[in-house]
Short mmCIF file of C-alpha atoms and ligand atoms in Angstrom, two decimals:
data_model
loop_
_atom_site.label_atom_id
_atom_site.label_comp_id
_atom_site.label_asym_id
_atom_site.label_seq_id
_atom_site.Cartn_x
_atom_site.Cartn_y
_atom_site.Cartn_z
CA MET A 101 122.30 80.35 132.25
CA ARG A 102 120.50 77.51 131.37
CA VAL A 103 121.14 73.55 131.56
CA GLY A 104 119.53 70.60 131.89
CA VAL A 105 119.15 67.59 133.73
CA LEU A 106 117.56 64.17 132.11
CA ALA A 107 115.04 63.21 134.15
CA LEU A 108 114.15 59.86 133.68
CA GLN A 109 115.32 57.66 136.06
CA GLY A 110 118.24 57.72 138.54
CA ALA A 111 120.71 60.78 140.74
CA PHE A 112 119.15 63.83 138.74
CA ARG A 113 117.82 65.11 141.63
CA GLU A 114 121.55 66.20 143.12
CA HIS A 115 122.76 67.15 139.77
CA LYS A 116 120.43 69.88 139.85
CA LEU A 117 120.73 70.70 143.33
CA ALA A 118 124.63 71.29 142.26
CA PHE A 119 124.09 73.51 139.51
CA GLU A 120 121.88 75.44 141.22
CA ARG A 121 124.31 76.17 144.04
CA LEU A 122 126.64 77.01 141.26
CA GLY A 123 123.89 80.07 140.22
CA ALA A 124 122.47 78.25 136.93
CA SER A 125 118.76 78.01 135.99
CA VAL A 126 118.01 73.99 135.59
CA THR A 127 115.91 72.37 133.79
CA GLU A 128 114.20 69.12 134.32
CA VAL A 129 114.37 66.91 130.73
CA ARG A 130 111.75 64.59 130.10
CA LEU A 131 110.48 65.71 127.22
CA PRO A 132 111.89 66.68 124.54
CA GLU A 133 111.06 70.37 124.01
CA GLN A 134 111.88 70.71 127.23
CA LEU A 135 115.59 71.21 125.54
CA GLU A 136 115.09 74.33 123.90
CA GLY A 137 116.62 76.98 124.93
CA LEU A 138 119.70 74.94 126.98
CA LEU A 139 122.95 75.41 127.18
CA GLY A 140 124.01 71.79 127.58
CA ILE A 141 122.67 68.74 129.67
CA VAL A 142 123.83 66.25 132.29
CA ILE A 143 122.66 62.84 131.84
CA PRO A 144 123.01 61.31 135.52
CA GLY A 145 123.92 57.76 136.87
CA GLY A 146 120.97 55.38 137.06
CA GLU A 147 120.58 52.19 135.39
CA SER A 148 121.23 52.52 131.68
CA THR A 149 119.62 49.58 130.01
CA THR A 150 116.14 51.54 131.62
CA MET A 151 117.30 55.05 130.41
CA ALA A 152 118.26 53.14 127.06
CA LYS A 153 114.47 51.96 126.89
CA LEU A 154 112.71 55.39 128.87
CA MET A 155 114.80 57.58 126.17
CA LYS A 156 113.49 55.61 123.43
CA ILE A 157 110.00 55.30 124.40
CA TYR A 158 109.92 59.51 125.01
CA GLY A 159 111.80 60.09 122.09
CA LEU A 160 114.95 61.27 123.54
CA ASP A 161 117.66 59.73 122.14
CA ARG A 162 116.97 61.38 118.96
CA ALA A 163 116.99 64.46 120.72
CA LEU A 164 119.12 64.13 122.55
CA THR A 165 121.64 63.83 119.58
CA ASP A 166 119.86 66.66 117.75
CA PHE A 167 120.77 68.96 120.66
CA TYR A 168 124.10 67.95 120.97
CA ARG A 169 124.84 68.31 117.22
CA GLY A 170 122.36 71.57 117.01
CA GLY A 171 125.39 73.01 119.79
CA GLY A 172 124.32 71.56 123.07
CA ALA A 173 126.50 70.57 125.82
CA LEU A 174 126.57 66.96 126.64
CA TRP A 175 127.63 65.42 130.41
CA GLY A 176 127.48 61.48 131.15
CA THR A 177 127.82 60.53 134.39
CA CYS A 178 127.97 56.63 135.51
CA ALA A 179 125.06 54.56 133.60
CA GLY A 180 125.27 58.78 131.37
CA ALA A 181 128.99 57.41 130.46
CA ILE A 182 127.71 54.84 129.51
CA ALA A 183 124.79 56.08 127.39
CA VAL A 184 127.33 58.76 125.38
CA SER A 185 129.54 55.92 124.24
CA SER A 186 129.89 54.38 121.03
CA GLU A 187 130.75 50.71 122.41
CA ILE A 188 129.35 49.02 125.17
CA VAL A 189 131.72 45.84 124.86
CA ASP A 190 130.02 43.57 127.24
CA PHE A 191 126.33 44.48 125.68
CA PRO A 192 127.12 45.23 122.64
CA ASP A 193 123.45 45.33 121.35
CA GLN A 194 122.77 47.42 124.19
CA PRO A 195 120.95 50.63 123.01
CA ARG A 196 123.86 53.94 123.11
CA LEU A 197 123.68 57.42 121.40
CA GLY A 198 127.12 56.62 120.45
CA LEU A 199 127.84 60.37 119.99
CA MET A 200 131.30 60.15 121.98
CA PRO A 201 134.18 57.79 120.60
CA ILE A 202 134.79 56.08 123.58
CA SER A 203 134.28 52.06 124.58
CA VAL A 204 132.81 50.93 127.92
CA ALA A 205 132.60 48.12 130.01
CA ARG A 206 129.78 47.93 132.59
CA ASN A 207 130.01 46.83 136.13
CA ALA A 208 133.19 46.50 135.63
CA TYR A 209 135.39 46.98 139.09
CA GLY A 210 133.76 43.89 140.36
CA ARG A 211 130.80 43.04 142.68
CA GLN A 212 133.66 42.75 145.50
CA VAL A 213 134.15 46.84 145.00
CA ASP A 214 130.65 47.47 144.15
CA SER A 215 131.55 50.87 145.45
CA PHE A 216 134.80 53.19 146.54
CA GLU A 217 136.06 56.60 146.82
CA VAL A 218 139.30 57.61 146.06
CA ASP A 219 141.05 61.08 145.49
CA LEU A 220 141.02 61.80 142.25
CA GLU A 221 143.84 64.17 140.60
CA ILE A 222 142.01 66.47 138.33
CA ALA A 223 143.77 68.41 135.62
CA ASP A 224 143.76 71.91 135.92
CA PHE A 225 142.04 71.22 139.26
CA VAL A 226 144.62 72.70 142.57
CA THR A 227 143.51 70.09 145.33
CA PRO A 228 142.13 66.28 144.53
CA PHE A 229 138.24 65.36 144.03
CA ARG A 230 136.43 63.70 145.99
CA ALA A 231 135.17 60.94 143.84
CA ILE A 232 132.43 57.96 144.20
CA PHE A 233 132.65 55.41 142.21
CA ILE A 234 129.08 53.48 142.24
CA ARG A 235 128.70 50.19 140.19
CA ALA A 236 131.00 51.87 137.59
CA PRO A 237 131.74 51.06 133.91
CA ARG A 238 135.25 50.89 133.16
CA ILE A 239 136.52 52.96 129.86
CA VAL A 240 138.56 50.67 127.78
CA GLY A 241 138.76 52.51 125.11
CA ILE A 242 139.23 56.20 123.65
CA ALA A 243 139.38 57.68 120.15
CA PRO A 244 142.60 60.03 119.94
CA SER A 245 140.34 62.50 119.91
CA VAL A 246 139.21 62.27 123.28
CA ARG A 247 141.13 64.14 125.82
CA VAL A 248 141.83 62.00 129.25
CA VAL A 249 141.01 64.58 132.22
CA ALA A 250 141.48 62.10 134.93
CA SER A 251 142.49 58.96 135.65
CA TYR A 252 142.62 55.96 138.62
CA ALA A 253 143.86 52.34 138.48
CA GLY A 254 145.04 52.13 135.02
CA ALA A 255 141.99 53.65 133.67
CA PRO A 256 140.65 57.24 132.27
CA VAL A 257 137.54 58.19 134.61
CA MET A 258 136.81 61.64 133.13
CA VAL A 259 137.31 62.65 129.71
CA ARG A 260 136.25 64.97 127.55
CA GLN A 261 135.86 65.95 123.15
CA GLY A 262 134.51 69.24 122.67
CA ARG A 263 131.38 69.26 123.48
CA ILE A 264 130.76 66.96 125.22
CA MET A 265 131.98 64.63 128.48
CA ALA A 266 132.41 61.76 130.68
CA THR A 267 132.62 60.61 134.34
CA VAL A 268 132.17 57.25 135.13
CA PHE A 269 131.82 58.32 138.83
CA HIS A 270 129.50 60.46 140.27
CA PRO A 271 130.70 64.13 141.28
CA GLU A 272 127.53 65.21 141.98
CA LEU A 273 127.49 62.90 145.40
CA SER A 274 130.71 64.36 146.83
CA GLY A 275 129.58 67.89 147.93
CA ASP A 276 131.98 69.83 145.88
CA ASP A 277 130.53 71.30 142.74
CA ARG A 278 134.08 72.20 141.11
CA ILE A 279 132.60 69.62 138.05
CA HIS A 280 129.52 70.91 137.49
CA GLY A 281 131.66 74.41 137.60
CA TYR A 282 134.09 73.32 134.38
CA PHE A 283 130.86 71.51 132.45
CA LEU A 284 129.08 75.50 133.11
CA ASP A 285 132.67 77.03 132.27
CA ARG A 286 133.91 75.06 129.80
CA LEU A 287 131.08 72.92 127.91
CA CYS A 288 128.44 75.07 128.00
CA SER A 289 128.89 78.66 126.19
CA VAL A 290 125.94 80.90 125.17
CA GLU A 291 126.30 80.62 121.19
CA SER A 292 125.60 77.11 121.27
CA GLN A 293 121.98 78.18 122.73
CA TYR A 294 120.25 75.22 121.51
CA GLN A 295 117.22 76.23 119.34
CA PRO A 296 115.07 73.33 117.64
CA ALA A 297 115.46 72.88 113.32
CA SER A 298 111.56 72.95 113.09
CA GLN A 299 111.29 76.78 115.06
N1 LIG B 410 125.80 49.68 136.27
C1 LIG B 410 125.67 51.19 136.39
C2 LIG B 410 124.91 50.63 134.77
O1 LIG B 410 125.60 49.53 133.96
C3 LIG B 410 125.72 51.91 136.37
C4 LIG B 410 126.00 52.25 137.66
C5 LIG B 410 125.73 53.65 137.73
O2 LIG B 410 125.10 55.04 137.33
N2 LIG B 410 125.39 54.37 139.34
O3 LIG B 410 123.65 50.89 134.44
#
């Protein structure tokens, strides 16, 4: 099973290691052609405006859209959740992929609680998941088609709609690979292996 990590900026190495611990082969994606043959890709945490600029420079904004529409699975964590969202309420002009009908507010947990950890109840997980939040965005709205998999303090923090999911915390930093396993098992399917239309 081959998946990708968007490796332009941010915490992509930790995602790669988590997928590798689960036995997946991992491609670091910096160019559109590197999406070929992948079942899914994670957009990591980092800084969402920088990531959006780099995505545009390398043509990855369109390529990731084609990848998802062509059957690939997509997972955004933290800044990656901002990247997949359809609306950024406090920065309405910030470029985004708009592939998931969720509204987010950046840096919405406030400066005093820049970073924090909580034990999160996740649907279908037997024991709680230690979730690390780092200047996390807050999901302030979701379309009815989006399923809330986990919430914290009255807001969804892990959401899914078919082959796309978003987590506003950093599952790659917990040393607990269950959410990476969830992505591989439930969102990435072999039938969806991506081949660009031109080939
Ligand atoms: N606050 C950052 C942003 O808005 C995201 C932080 C993160 O990914 N850890 O881009």
